[in-house]
Structures are given as C-alpha cells and as structure tokens.
Amino acid sequence: MDAYENRVQFLNDREVLDKSYVLYWMQHSQRVEDNHAFEFAITQANILKKPLLVCFGITSTYPDANARHYAFMLEGLHGLATSIREKNVAFIIGLVEPILAIKQLSDNACMVVVDRGYLTIERQWRTIVAEYVPCSMIQIETDIVVPVEVASIKQEYSAATLRRKISPIIDMYAQLPIPQICEIEPSYPRVNFETMDLSDRHRLETIIHKLPIDHSIGKVDGFTGGTQHANALLDVFIESILPNYRTLKGDPSKNMTSKLSPYLHFGHISPIRVYRAVKEHDPYDDSGFLEELVVRRELAINFCYYNSRYDSYEALPNWAKTTLDAHRYDTRPAYYSDKQLIESQTEDPYWNAAQKQLVICGFMHGYMRMYWAKKILEWKESPEQAYSLALQLNNTYGLDGRDPNGYAGVAWCFGLHDRPWKERSVFGNVRYMNDRGLERKFKMADYVEHIHETCT
C-alpha cells in the first residue's frame, strides 16, 4: 500500500496556482522525520518546480498551555530548524497566531499543505484558513497509524469494538513516506509579523521569558523536547524496558514506561516509527505496548474526533452520568479543596506522590493516573467538579496534557469505554479503585520513595 493511502484530504475546492512557493503549515506534526505532510509538500514543490516554505506560528493563547509546554515545544523547534534546512527548505517561525501567518503567506502560495489535528481548536483553525486561502489546501494525516475515518465512521463504545476494526489493517497502514530533498533553492518572503530565530539553544530560555504566557508553571528537568531525544528514549525502551514490559508495565514502583507520550503529543516522533521499531525488534511482540500505542491511543483520538464535548462531563456515556447523579449526595470519605489537592495535601501518600510527580516532573505513571482521577471523584463535592478538576490538573501540569489521550483517560475514570460494575457509594456503577488494591499488587513504599527522590 502507498504510504499516503487515505491520508490525503482536500479542505477546499480551489486550484493549484502558479505563485512563488508551496506552503507547508506545520502545526500538529512538529518533526521532519517520518512526516507524511512534510514529504508530501516536498513532492508537490518538486513537481511544480517551486521552493517549499514551512511556517510554524507560535500563539500565546493556546488553551491551558503554559511555560512548561512552550519550553518543551521550543526545544523541539530548535532541532527542527536545522533538520529543515538540510532538506533545502525555508522555515519561518512566527510569534503570531497561526491562522494569521498562513493567511498572509498563502497570498503568494501555489498551494497550502497542512498536517492534521483532532481537537476542536485545531479543526477550527483549518476550517477558517481553508475558507480564506486563494489556492488549494490539502490536509495530510500523519500522527496516527490507521486514519481516523478508516478506523471507524462513529464514536466507538470500547477498545474491543475498535480493536476488531483496526487490528487486521494496522500493518497495512503502518507505512512511512520516502524521505526527499527539495530541488529548488529556498526563498524567504517578507512578512509583517515577528519571526523567531531558534538556532541558538542558549537563547531559548530568554525567548520563552518574552512570551506573554503563564510562567508560573515552569520547565521540567526530566524531559527535553525534540525528535532526537524521542528517538533516544525509544531506543532505551526497546533495549532495556520492552523485554519486561508485559509483566511490569502496570507496576508504578518499577517505572517501566516508554515516556514517549509528550513526544507523541507534540508530534516529535511518529507513532508509525514507534510501531515499526517495536515490530522490527520483535515481530511477535505481546507485551501490550502496541495495544496502548495503537488501539488505546487511537481510541482516544476517535473519542475526541467524533464527540465534540470531549472536554466536558457531558461526553460521558448516559449510564455513567445516571449512576453518578444517583450518588451525587453520598457522603464522601474526605473532602479536599482544589488547593489542597494541587499541593498534595491529602491523607493518601500514594495519591500525594502521583500528584507530586505530575506537578514537579510533568509526568505520571499510567496506572497511577487512573487511581489519581478516581480519588478526585471520591473527594470532590460533585462528579462534575471532580471531572473538571482532573482535566484541569492533567492539562496544566502534564507535558502530555491537552491531548486526546488525556481527555479520554480522564473520561475513562468516570465510565467512558468501560462497563457498569458493582454498585457502591459515590461511584455508583463506575469502576472503583482504592489504596488496598495498590498495596496488594505493588510495592507502594518503593513508589513513594522513588517519587520523593526524583521529583524535588
């Protein structure tokens, strides 16, 4: 199968024009390697015998984003600048709303190519720009293994229903584009917005401080953005963690995670690259990692794509909302204010450790994230308050926040993609988790000690 099969979508019905350059609007897929949209744009530029211009607009108003997220993103863009130049391509990073930059640059563009995003703001941006630009605008889907509409034409009920649909075709769609070089020398047009030079890594901190964003939540030490660092983590994961992943992945005391979720969120690494690397290492891999990478991750994308209320309590299935409503006045075992929760001031040492890891390190073990959100449900005055706070904390502090995985992950803790369980206080029929379950399965004292040692 061709690498672009079912990944190309025309966003308007306008013609390709004889103008100055092909324009690639980079937004969701912030990488050169294994980027279908970027390689497609190079192909079109070579066919038209035009230079390729790549533009990335840095908005200071992206929902829930703060200095932590911008630092990670700019680290990735720093490495990207060199990689793009090696492709004989011009790269403009503008301190400007993306839609304004692309509107301006499209006036001299033969065509506009854009990668695909699945959240509301990303889809709105593309719709607005596609209506404005005078030329053809084409969207290329590159941050998913099986294209979202190929996988399903509706919101799926569970992982099982999506798995049945995509398992037979995953290998068919796990195709990477052939790397190319732009044949025409790059050309830089004049622009009337501020541009940024990220070639000097030592200037990144100064640039971040100049941005009109929330600086109260700063950069974390354990992660550095960019494709190079994502590839290094992937290599370590395959060689050192994957052999024991099946038996130890759920144990928060073992720290057996890939840590790739922030890099997938920012498009610093292709999920297809990760999938193929694991399959090449072990064609019969049964660790469960590929289930998480493809089925679970793409179930989350399916949820956000087909449910416009994905960031709201109203996105939950009716049975979950009904049972939680029936138990909304149940007495809680404890009540904590938002401030107490943010500052890890509860009587639960395991929850406190998970929250501390999120706030200080920008990351949380997947199993603990489930426990963490369910305890918020147990401690807040209403399920709506709990849902809103869990999303807010995950989006604000997590490097992988503001992502379909995060929205679906929180919603799962409230009943999405799950089934009714035995009824109990507060939770109703929503799946319950408690500290005794953690203690039976894992060495939780080791987990708490690890967090205190690494997140300071």
Short mmCIF file of C-alpha atoms in Angstrom, two decimals:
data_model
loop_
_atom_site.label_atom_id
_atom_site.label_comp_id
_atom_site.label_asym_id
_atom_site.label_seq_id
_atom_site.Cartn_x
_atom_site.Cartn_y
_atom_site.Cartn_z
CA MET A 1 0.00 0.00 0.00
CA ASP A 2 1.11 3.56 -0.74
CA ALA A 3 2.18 5.48 2.38
CA TYR A 4 -0.39 8.19 1.62
CA GLU A 5 -3.38 5.88 1.16
CA ASN A 6 -6.46 7.51 2.78
CA ARG A 7 -4.28 10.17 4.41
CA VAL A 8 -4.92 12.97 1.88
CA GLN A 9 -7.93 15.26 2.23
CA PHE A 10 -8.78 18.35 0.19
CA LEU A 11 -10.05 21.08 2.53
CA ASN A 12 -11.37 23.33 -0.24
CA ASP A 13 -12.12 23.13 -3.95
CA ARG A 14 -9.64 25.75 -5.18
CA GLU A 15 -6.96 25.31 -7.80
CA VAL A 16 -3.21 24.97 -7.52
CA LEU A 17 -1.86 28.36 -8.61
CA ASP A 18 1.32 29.49 -10.36
CA LYS A 19 2.72 31.53 -7.48
CA SER A 20 6.02 31.81 -5.60
CA TYR A 21 6.20 28.69 -3.39
CA VAL A 22 4.43 25.71 -1.91
CA LEU A 23 3.48 26.42 1.71
CA TYR A 24 3.50 23.75 4.42
CA TRP A 25 1.70 24.89 7.55
CA MET A 26 3.31 22.83 10.29
CA GLN A 27 1.18 22.64 13.41
CA HIS A 28 0.49 19.22 14.93
CA SER A 29 3.38 17.26 13.39
CA GLN A 30 6.45 19.09 14.68
CA ARG A 31 9.14 16.97 13.04
CA VAL A 32 10.92 16.28 9.77
CA GLU A 33 11.44 12.53 10.13
CA ASP A 34 8.56 10.27 9.07
CA ASN A 35 6.24 13.21 8.42
CA HIS A 36 3.82 12.41 5.60
CA ALA A 37 2.66 16.03 5.38
CA PHE A 38 6.19 17.41 5.04
CA GLU A 39 7.24 14.82 2.45
CA PHE A 40 4.01 15.36 0.51
CA ALA A 41 4.75 19.10 0.43
CA ILE A 42 8.28 18.45 -0.87
CA THR A 43 6.86 16.21 -3.60
CA GLN A 44 4.40 18.89 -4.69
CA ALA A 45 7.10 21.57 -4.68
CA ASN A 46 9.36 19.41 -6.85
CA ILE A 47 6.53 18.65 -9.28
CA LEU A 48 5.71 22.36 -9.57
CA LYS A 49 9.41 23.30 -9.64
CA LYS A 50 8.88 25.74 -6.79
CA PRO A 51 10.64 26.21 -3.45
CA LEU A 52 9.00 24.92 -0.29
CA LEU A 53 8.28 27.23 2.62
CA VAL A 54 7.42 25.81 6.05
CA CYS A 55 5.72 28.05 8.59
CA PHE A 56 5.04 27.44 12.27
CA GLY A 57 3.03 30.04 14.17
CA ILE A 58 3.53 30.32 17.93
CA THR A 59 0.34 31.52 19.57
CA SER A 60 0.39 32.72 23.17
CA THR A 61 -3.30 31.90 23.62
CA TYR A 62 -3.41 28.13 23.12
CA PRO A 63 -5.87 26.77 25.72
CA ASP A 64 -4.27 25.60 29.00
CA ALA A 65 -0.71 25.98 27.67
CA ASN A 66 1.99 27.45 29.92
CA ALA A 67 5.77 27.91 30.04
CA ARG A 68 6.28 24.20 30.72
CA HIS A 69 4.63 23.25 27.43
CA TYR A 70 6.23 26.08 25.45
CA ALA A 71 9.72 25.20 26.69
CA PHE A 72 9.33 21.60 25.54
CA MET A 73 7.86 22.68 22.20
CA LEU A 74 10.57 25.27 21.53
CA GLU A 75 13.28 22.71 22.30
CA GLY A 76 11.77 20.59 19.56
CA LEU A 77 11.54 23.52 17.15
CA HIS A 78 15.21 24.33 17.82
CA GLY A 79 16.27 20.94 16.48
CA LEU A 80 13.73 21.19 13.70
CA ALA A 81 15.26 24.36 12.26
CA THR A 82 18.49 22.55 11.37
CA SER A 83 16.71 19.47 10.01
CA ILE A 84 14.51 21.54 7.72
CA ARG A 85 17.46 23.49 6.31
CA GLU A 86 19.15 20.17 5.48
CA LYS A 87 16.11 19.43 3.30
CA ASN A 88 16.80 22.60 1.27
CA VAL A 89 13.62 24.16 2.64
CA ALA A 90 12.87 27.61 4.10
CA PHE A 91 11.49 27.68 7.65
CA ILE A 92 9.73 30.61 9.29
CA ILE A 93 8.79 30.53 12.97
CA GLY A 94 6.45 33.41 13.70
CA LEU A 95 5.35 34.83 17.02
CA VAL A 96 1.86 35.17 15.62
CA GLU A 97 -1.50 33.45 15.62
CA PRO A 98 -1.09 30.55 13.16
CA ILE A 99 -4.15 31.41 11.11
CA LEU A 100 -2.91 34.99 10.60
CA ALA A 101 0.52 33.81 9.45
CA ILE A 102 -0.90 31.29 7.00
CA LYS A 103 -3.46 33.73 5.66
CA GLN A 104 -0.67 36.20 4.89
CA LEU A 105 1.73 33.68 3.38
CA SER A 106 -0.98 31.97 1.33
CA ASP A 107 -1.37 35.06 -0.85
CA ASN A 108 1.81 34.03 -2.70
CA ALA A 109 1.42 30.26 -2.36
CA CYS A 110 0.74 27.79 -5.14
CA MET A 111 -0.95 25.54 -2.59
CA VAL A 112 -1.10 25.02 1.17
CA VAL A 113 -0.35 21.67 2.82
CA VAL A 114 -1.21 21.12 6.49
CA ASP A 115 -0.91 18.24 8.92
CA ARG A 116 -3.98 17.01 10.79
CA GLY A 117 -5.09 17.74 14.35
CA TYR A 118 -8.09 16.27 16.14
CA LEU A 119 -9.00 18.75 18.87
CA THR A 120 -11.61 21.46 18.38
CA ILE A 121 -9.21 24.40 18.14
CA GLU A 122 -7.03 22.60 15.58
CA ARG A 123 -10.01 21.73 13.42
CA GLN A 124 -11.40 25.26 13.68
CA TRP A 125 -8.07 26.74 12.59
CA ARG A 126 -8.00 24.56 9.49
CA THR A 127 -11.60 25.35 8.58
CA ILE A 128 -11.01 29.11 8.88
CA VAL A 129 -7.83 29.04 6.81
CA ALA A 130 -9.27 26.73 4.14
CA GLU A 131 -12.13 29.17 3.57
CA TYR A 132 -9.73 32.11 3.22
CA VAL A 133 -6.78 30.92 1.16
CA PRO A 134 -6.99 31.62 -2.58
CA CYS A 135 -5.34 28.31 -3.52
CA SER A 136 -5.82 24.60 -2.94
CA MET A 137 -5.42 23.47 0.68
CA ILE A 138 -4.66 19.82 1.39
CA GLN A 139 -4.56 18.08 4.76
CA ILE A 140 -2.29 15.07 5.33
CA GLU A 141 -2.87 12.73 8.26
CA THR A 142 0.45 11.65 9.75
CA ASP A 143 0.15 11.34 13.55
CA ILE A 144 -1.94 8.20 13.62
CA VAL A 145 -1.37 4.66 12.36
CA VAL A 146 -4.83 3.97 10.92
CA PRO A 147 -6.53 7.13 9.58
CA VAL A 148 -9.37 8.11 11.87
CA GLU A 149 -12.24 7.72 9.36
CA VAL A 150 -10.79 4.47 8.03
CA ALA A 151 -10.75 3.06 11.55
CA SER A 152 -14.39 3.96 12.19
CA ILE A 153 -17.13 6.27 10.99
CA LYS A 154 -18.51 6.82 14.51
CA GLN A 155 -17.53 7.06 18.16
CA GLU A 156 -16.56 3.61 19.37
CA TYR A 157 -18.02 2.09 22.52
CA SER A 158 -14.86 0.45 23.81
CA ALA A 159 -11.34 -0.68 22.97
CA ALA A 160 -12.75 -4.05 21.96
CA THR A 161 -15.01 -2.59 19.27
CA LEU A 162 -12.21 -0.51 17.75
CA ARG A 163 -9.67 -3.33 18.05
CA ARG A 164 -11.84 -5.61 15.91
CA LYS A 165 -11.93 -2.99 13.17
CA ILE A 166 -8.30 -1.92 13.01
CA SER A 167 -6.28 -4.99 14.02
CA PRO A 168 -6.50 -6.56 10.53
CA ILE A 169 -5.28 -3.36 8.83
CA ILE A 170 -2.65 -1.92 11.20
CA ASP A 171 0.32 -3.37 9.32
CA MET A 172 -1.22 -2.26 6.04
CA TYR A 173 -1.29 1.39 7.19
CA ALA A 174 1.99 1.39 9.13
CA GLN A 175 3.85 2.79 6.12
CA LEU A 176 6.36 5.64 6.29
CA PRO A 177 6.95 8.17 3.50
CA ILE A 178 10.17 8.07 1.46
CA PRO A 179 12.48 10.94 2.54
CA GLN A 180 13.13 13.54 -0.16
CA ILE A 181 15.08 16.76 -0.74
CA CYS A 182 13.54 19.89 -2.20
CA GLU A 183 15.10 20.50 -5.63
CA ILE A 184 14.55 24.27 -5.76
CA GLU A 185 16.61 26.60 -3.57
CA PRO A 186 14.65 28.05 -0.64
CA SER A 187 13.25 31.55 -0.72
CA TYR A 188 12.21 33.68 2.26
CA PRO A 189 9.32 36.09 1.68
CA ARG A 190 8.89 39.32 3.60
CA VAL A 191 6.37 39.09 6.44
CA ASN A 192 4.76 41.69 8.67
CA PHE A 193 4.85 39.61 11.85
CA GLU A 194 7.68 38.97 14.29
CA THR A 195 9.84 35.96 13.45
CA MET A 196 12.00 33.96 15.84
CA ASP A 197 15.48 32.53 15.40
CA LEU A 198 15.73 29.33 17.45
CA SER A 199 19.06 28.19 16.05
CA ASP A 200 20.89 29.12 19.28
CA ARG A 201 19.75 26.74 22.00
CA HIS A 202 21.14 29.02 24.72
CA ARG A 203 18.64 31.72 23.73
CA LEU A 204 15.57 29.54 24.20
CA GLU A 205 15.08 30.47 27.85
CA THR A 206 15.27 34.18 27.01
CA ILE A 207 12.73 33.72 24.22
CA ILE A 208 10.35 31.82 26.50
CA HIS A 209 10.51 34.57 29.12
CA LYS A 210 9.50 37.11 26.47
CA LEU A 211 6.35 35.21 25.54
CA PRO A 212 3.11 36.59 27.04
CA ILE A 213 2.14 33.26 28.62
CA ASP A 214 1.63 31.76 32.08
CA HIS A 215 5.12 31.48 33.59
CA SER A 216 4.01 30.17 37.00
CA ILE A 217 4.50 26.57 35.84
CA GLY A 218 7.99 26.17 34.51
CA LYS A 219 10.14 23.75 32.58
CA VAL A 220 10.77 20.27 33.98
CA ASP A 221 14.23 18.72 34.18
CA GLY A 222 13.47 15.14 33.15
CA PHE A 223 12.36 15.80 29.57
CA THR A 224 13.93 17.62 26.63
CA GLY A 225 11.82 18.22 23.56
CA GLY A 226 12.71 17.15 20.04
CA THR A 227 12.92 14.19 17.69
CA GLN A 228 16.50 13.35 18.67
CA HIS A 229 15.51 12.90 22.31
CA ALA A 230 12.38 10.97 21.35
CA ASN A 231 14.45 8.54 19.29
CA ALA A 232 16.90 8.09 22.15
CA LEU A 233 14.06 7.26 24.55
CA LEU A 234 12.63 4.80 22.03
CA ASP A 235 15.99 3.03 21.77
CA VAL A 236 16.30 2.76 25.56
CA PHE A 237 12.75 1.50 25.84
CA ILE A 238 13.19 -1.24 23.25
CA GLU A 239 16.53 -2.45 24.59
CA SER A 240 16.02 -2.13 28.34
CA ILE A 241 12.32 -1.95 29.18
CA LEU A 242 10.34 -3.78 26.50
CA PRO A 243 11.64 -7.28 27.46
CA ASN A 244 9.92 -6.97 30.86
CA TYR A 245 7.10 -4.65 29.85
CA ARG A 246 4.33 -7.26 29.77
CA THR A 247 4.79 -8.30 33.40
CA LEU A 248 5.85 -4.98 34.94
CA LYS A 249 4.10 -2.26 32.91
CA GLY A 250 1.36 -1.73 35.49
CA ASP A 251 3.69 -1.52 38.48
CA PRO A 252 4.35 2.14 39.34
CA SER A 253 7.24 1.14 41.61
CA LYS A 254 9.20 -0.23 38.61
CA ASN A 255 8.98 2.83 36.36
CA MET A 256 8.62 0.62 33.27
CA THR A 257 7.29 3.22 30.86
CA SER A 258 8.42 4.49 27.47
CA LYS A 259 7.99 8.18 28.44
CA LEU A 260 7.11 8.85 24.80
CA SER A 261 3.69 10.39 25.41
CA PRO A 262 4.89 14.04 25.41
CA TYR A 263 6.80 13.44 22.18
CA LEU A 264 3.78 11.86 20.53
CA HIS A 265 1.62 14.75 21.72
CA PHE A 266 3.87 17.39 20.16
CA GLY A 267 4.46 15.32 17.03
CA HIS A 268 8.18 14.98 17.73
CA ILE A 269 8.02 11.30 16.81
CA SER A 270 5.71 9.35 14.53
CA PRO A 271 3.56 6.62 16.10
CA ILE A 272 4.26 4.61 12.95
CA ARG A 273 8.00 4.89 13.59
CA VAL A 274 7.47 3.62 17.15
CA TYR A 275 5.24 0.79 15.96
CA ARG A 276 7.69 -0.34 13.29
CA ALA A 277 10.67 -0.14 15.66
CA VAL A 278 8.95 -2.45 18.15
CA LYS A 279 7.85 -4.87 15.41
CA GLU A 280 11.33 -4.95 13.91
CA HIS A 281 12.76 -5.76 17.33
CA ASP A 282 10.18 -8.50 17.95
CA PRO A 283 7.69 -9.34 15.16
CA TYR A 284 5.59 -11.32 17.66
CA ASP A 285 5.61 -8.73 20.43
CA ASP A 286 2.91 -9.49 23.01
CA SER A 287 3.98 -7.00 25.67
CA GLY A 288 0.80 -4.95 25.40
CA PHE A 289 2.74 -1.84 24.40
CA LEU A 290 1.47 -1.84 20.82
CA GLU A 291 -2.08 -2.22 22.14
CA GLU A 292 -1.55 1.02 24.07
CA LEU A 293 0.24 2.78 21.22
CA VAL A 294 -2.28 1.96 18.52
CA VAL A 295 -5.62 0.70 19.86
CA ARG A 296 -5.84 2.75 23.05
CA ARG A 297 -4.27 5.90 21.64
CA GLU A 298 -6.39 5.81 18.51
CA LEU A 299 -9.50 5.04 20.56
CA ALA A 300 -8.78 8.33 22.35
CA ILE A 301 -8.46 10.12 19.01
CA ASN A 302 -11.72 8.50 17.89
CA PHE A 303 -13.40 9.84 21.05
CA CYS A 304 -12.18 13.41 20.54
CA TYR A 305 -12.89 13.39 16.81
CA TYR A 306 -16.46 12.09 16.99
CA ASN A 307 -17.54 13.63 20.32
CA SER A 308 -17.46 17.43 20.22
CA ARG A 309 -17.91 17.54 24.01
CA TYR A 310 -14.74 15.53 24.69
CA ASP A 311 -13.52 18.15 27.19
CA SER A 312 -16.76 18.14 29.16
CA TYR A 313 -18.51 15.93 31.71
CA GLU A 314 -21.35 15.71 29.18
CA ALA A 315 -19.15 13.49 26.98
CA LEU A 316 -19.63 10.56 29.37
CA PRO A 317 -21.97 7.71 28.41
CA ASN A 318 -25.51 8.04 29.74
CA TRP A 319 -25.22 5.08 32.12
CA ALA A 320 -22.21 6.69 33.83
CA LYS A 321 -23.86 10.08 34.22
CA THR A 322 -27.04 8.45 35.52
CA THR A 323 -25.31 6.36 38.17
CA LEU A 324 -23.02 9.19 39.29
CA ASP A 325 -26.02 11.50 39.53
CA ALA A 326 -27.83 8.95 41.70
CA HIS A 327 -24.92 9.03 44.14
CA ARG A 328 -24.02 12.72 43.99
CA TYR A 329 -25.22 13.34 47.56
CA ASP A 330 -23.44 10.36 49.10
CA THR A 331 -21.13 11.25 51.96
CA ARG A 332 -17.52 11.36 50.81
CA PRO A 333 -14.81 9.70 52.93
CA ALA A 334 -12.93 13.02 52.80
CA TYR A 335 -13.32 16.46 51.25
CA TYR A 336 -10.36 18.38 49.87
CA SER A 337 -10.18 21.83 48.34
CA ASP A 338 -8.59 22.33 44.94
CA LYS A 339 -5.63 23.99 46.65
CA GLN A 340 -5.10 21.01 48.95
CA LEU A 341 -5.15 18.65 46.00
CA ILE A 342 -2.80 20.74 43.88
CA GLU A 343 -0.33 20.85 46.78
CA SER A 344 -0.60 17.09 47.52
CA GLN A 345 -2.11 17.75 50.94
CA THR A 346 -4.26 14.62 51.40
CA GLU A 347 -4.12 11.71 53.82
CA ASP A 348 -3.27 9.34 50.94
CA PRO A 349 0.52 9.05 50.45
CA TYR A 350 0.14 7.25 47.12
CA TRP A 351 -2.11 9.92 45.68
CA ASN A 352 0.17 12.64 47.03
CA ALA A 353 3.16 11.03 45.32
CA ALA A 354 1.32 10.80 41.99
CA GLN A 355 0.24 14.43 42.20
CA LYS A 356 3.75 15.50 43.16
CA GLN A 357 5.17 13.70 40.13
CA LEU A 358 2.66 15.46 37.88
CA VAL A 359 3.29 18.94 39.30
CA ILE A 360 7.07 18.76 39.58
CA CYS A 361 8.07 16.29 36.85
CA GLY A 362 5.24 16.89 34.35
CA PHE A 363 4.52 13.17 34.14
CA MET A 364 2.54 10.46 35.90
CA HIS A 365 2.65 6.68 35.65
CA GLY A 366 -0.35 5.44 33.66
CA TYR A 367 -1.72 3.13 36.34
CA MET A 368 -1.43 5.84 38.97
CA ARG A 369 -3.22 8.31 36.71
CA MET A 370 -6.28 6.07 36.83
CA TYR A 371 -6.13 5.86 40.62
CA TRP A 372 -5.43 9.59 40.86
CA ALA A 373 -8.53 10.63 38.89
CA LYS A 374 -10.81 8.18 40.68
CA LYS A 375 -9.76 9.54 44.07
CA ILE A 376 -10.57 13.06 42.89
CA LEU A 377 -14.06 11.75 42.08
CA GLU A 378 -14.26 10.32 45.60
CA TRP A 379 -13.13 13.56 47.30
CA LYS A 380 -14.94 16.36 45.46
CA GLU A 381 -18.46 17.59 46.17
CA SER A 382 -19.86 16.55 42.79
CA PRO A 383 -18.79 14.39 39.85
CA GLU A 384 -18.83 17.46 37.60
CA GLN A 385 -16.36 19.28 39.87
CA ALA A 386 -14.15 16.21 40.02
CA TYR A 387 -14.16 15.78 36.25
CA SER A 388 -13.34 19.42 35.61
CA LEU A 389 -10.51 19.46 38.16
CA ALA A 390 -8.94 16.23 36.89
CA LEU A 391 -8.87 17.63 33.34
CA GLN A 392 -7.53 20.98 34.54
CA LEU A 393 -4.69 19.43 36.53
CA ASN A 394 -3.75 17.00 33.78
CA ASN A 395 -3.80 19.70 31.11
CA THR A 396 -1.94 22.25 33.21
CA TYR A 397 0.88 20.18 34.65
CA GLY A 398 1.27 17.23 32.28
CA LEU A 399 3.66 17.58 29.36
CA ASP A 400 1.30 15.19 27.58
CA GLY A 401 -1.79 17.13 28.67
CA ARG A 402 -4.25 18.79 26.26
CA ASP A 403 -4.13 15.59 24.22
CA PRO A 404 -6.79 13.07 23.15
CA ASN A 405 -5.13 10.51 25.42
CA GLY A 406 -5.58 12.81 28.39
CA TYR A 407 -9.20 13.66 27.64
CA ALA A 408 -10.12 10.01 27.09
CA GLY A 409 -8.02 8.89 30.06
CA VAL A 410 -9.86 11.14 32.49
CA ALA A 411 -13.21 10.22 30.95
CA TRP A 412 -12.38 6.50 31.33
CA CYS A 413 -12.04 7.01 35.08
CA PHE A 414 -15.65 8.24 35.05
CA GLY A 415 -17.01 5.40 32.90
CA LEU A 416 -16.08 6.07 29.26
CA HIS A 417 -15.02 2.98 27.28
CA ASP A 418 -15.86 0.86 30.34
CA ARG A 419 -18.85 -1.10 31.62
CA PRO A 420 -21.00 -0.89 34.76
CA TRP A 421 -19.53 -2.56 37.85
CA LYS A 422 -20.92 -3.48 41.25
CA GLU A 423 -22.72 -0.51 42.77
CA ARG A 424 -21.11 1.30 45.68
CA SER A 425 -21.22 4.65 47.45
CA VAL A 426 -20.15 7.77 45.49
CA PHE A 427 -19.06 5.77 42.42
CA GLY A 428 -22.36 4.07 41.71
CA ASN A 429 -21.62 1.55 38.96
CA VAL A 430 -18.39 3.26 37.86
CA ARG A 431 -15.27 1.14 38.37
CA TYR A 432 -13.73 1.62 41.82
CA MET A 433 -10.06 1.69 42.85
CA ASN A 434 -8.57 2.01 46.33
CA ASP A 435 -5.24 2.06 48.14
CA ARG A 436 -5.60 -1.53 49.36
CA GLY A 437 -5.68 -2.69 45.76
CA LEU A 438 -2.43 -0.85 45.09
CA GLU A 439 -0.81 -2.41 48.15
CA ARG A 440 -1.88 -5.93 47.17
CA LYS A 441 -0.36 -5.61 43.70
CA PHE A 442 2.68 -3.39 44.09
CA LYS A 443 5.44 -2.28 46.46
CA MET A 444 3.94 1.13 47.02
CA ALA A 445 6.52 2.22 49.57
CA ASP A 446 9.13 1.88 46.82
CA TYR A 447 6.97 4.00 44.52
CA VAL A 448 6.59 6.79 47.08
CA GLU A 449 10.31 6.74 47.82
CA HIS A 450 11.14 6.90 44.10
CA ILE A 451 8.93 9.97 43.63
CA HIS A 452 10.42 11.76 46.63
CA GLU A 453 13.93 11.07 45.30
CA THR A 454 13.33 12.08 41.68
CA CYS A 455 10.73 14.86 41.90
CA THR A 456 12.23 17.51 44.15
#
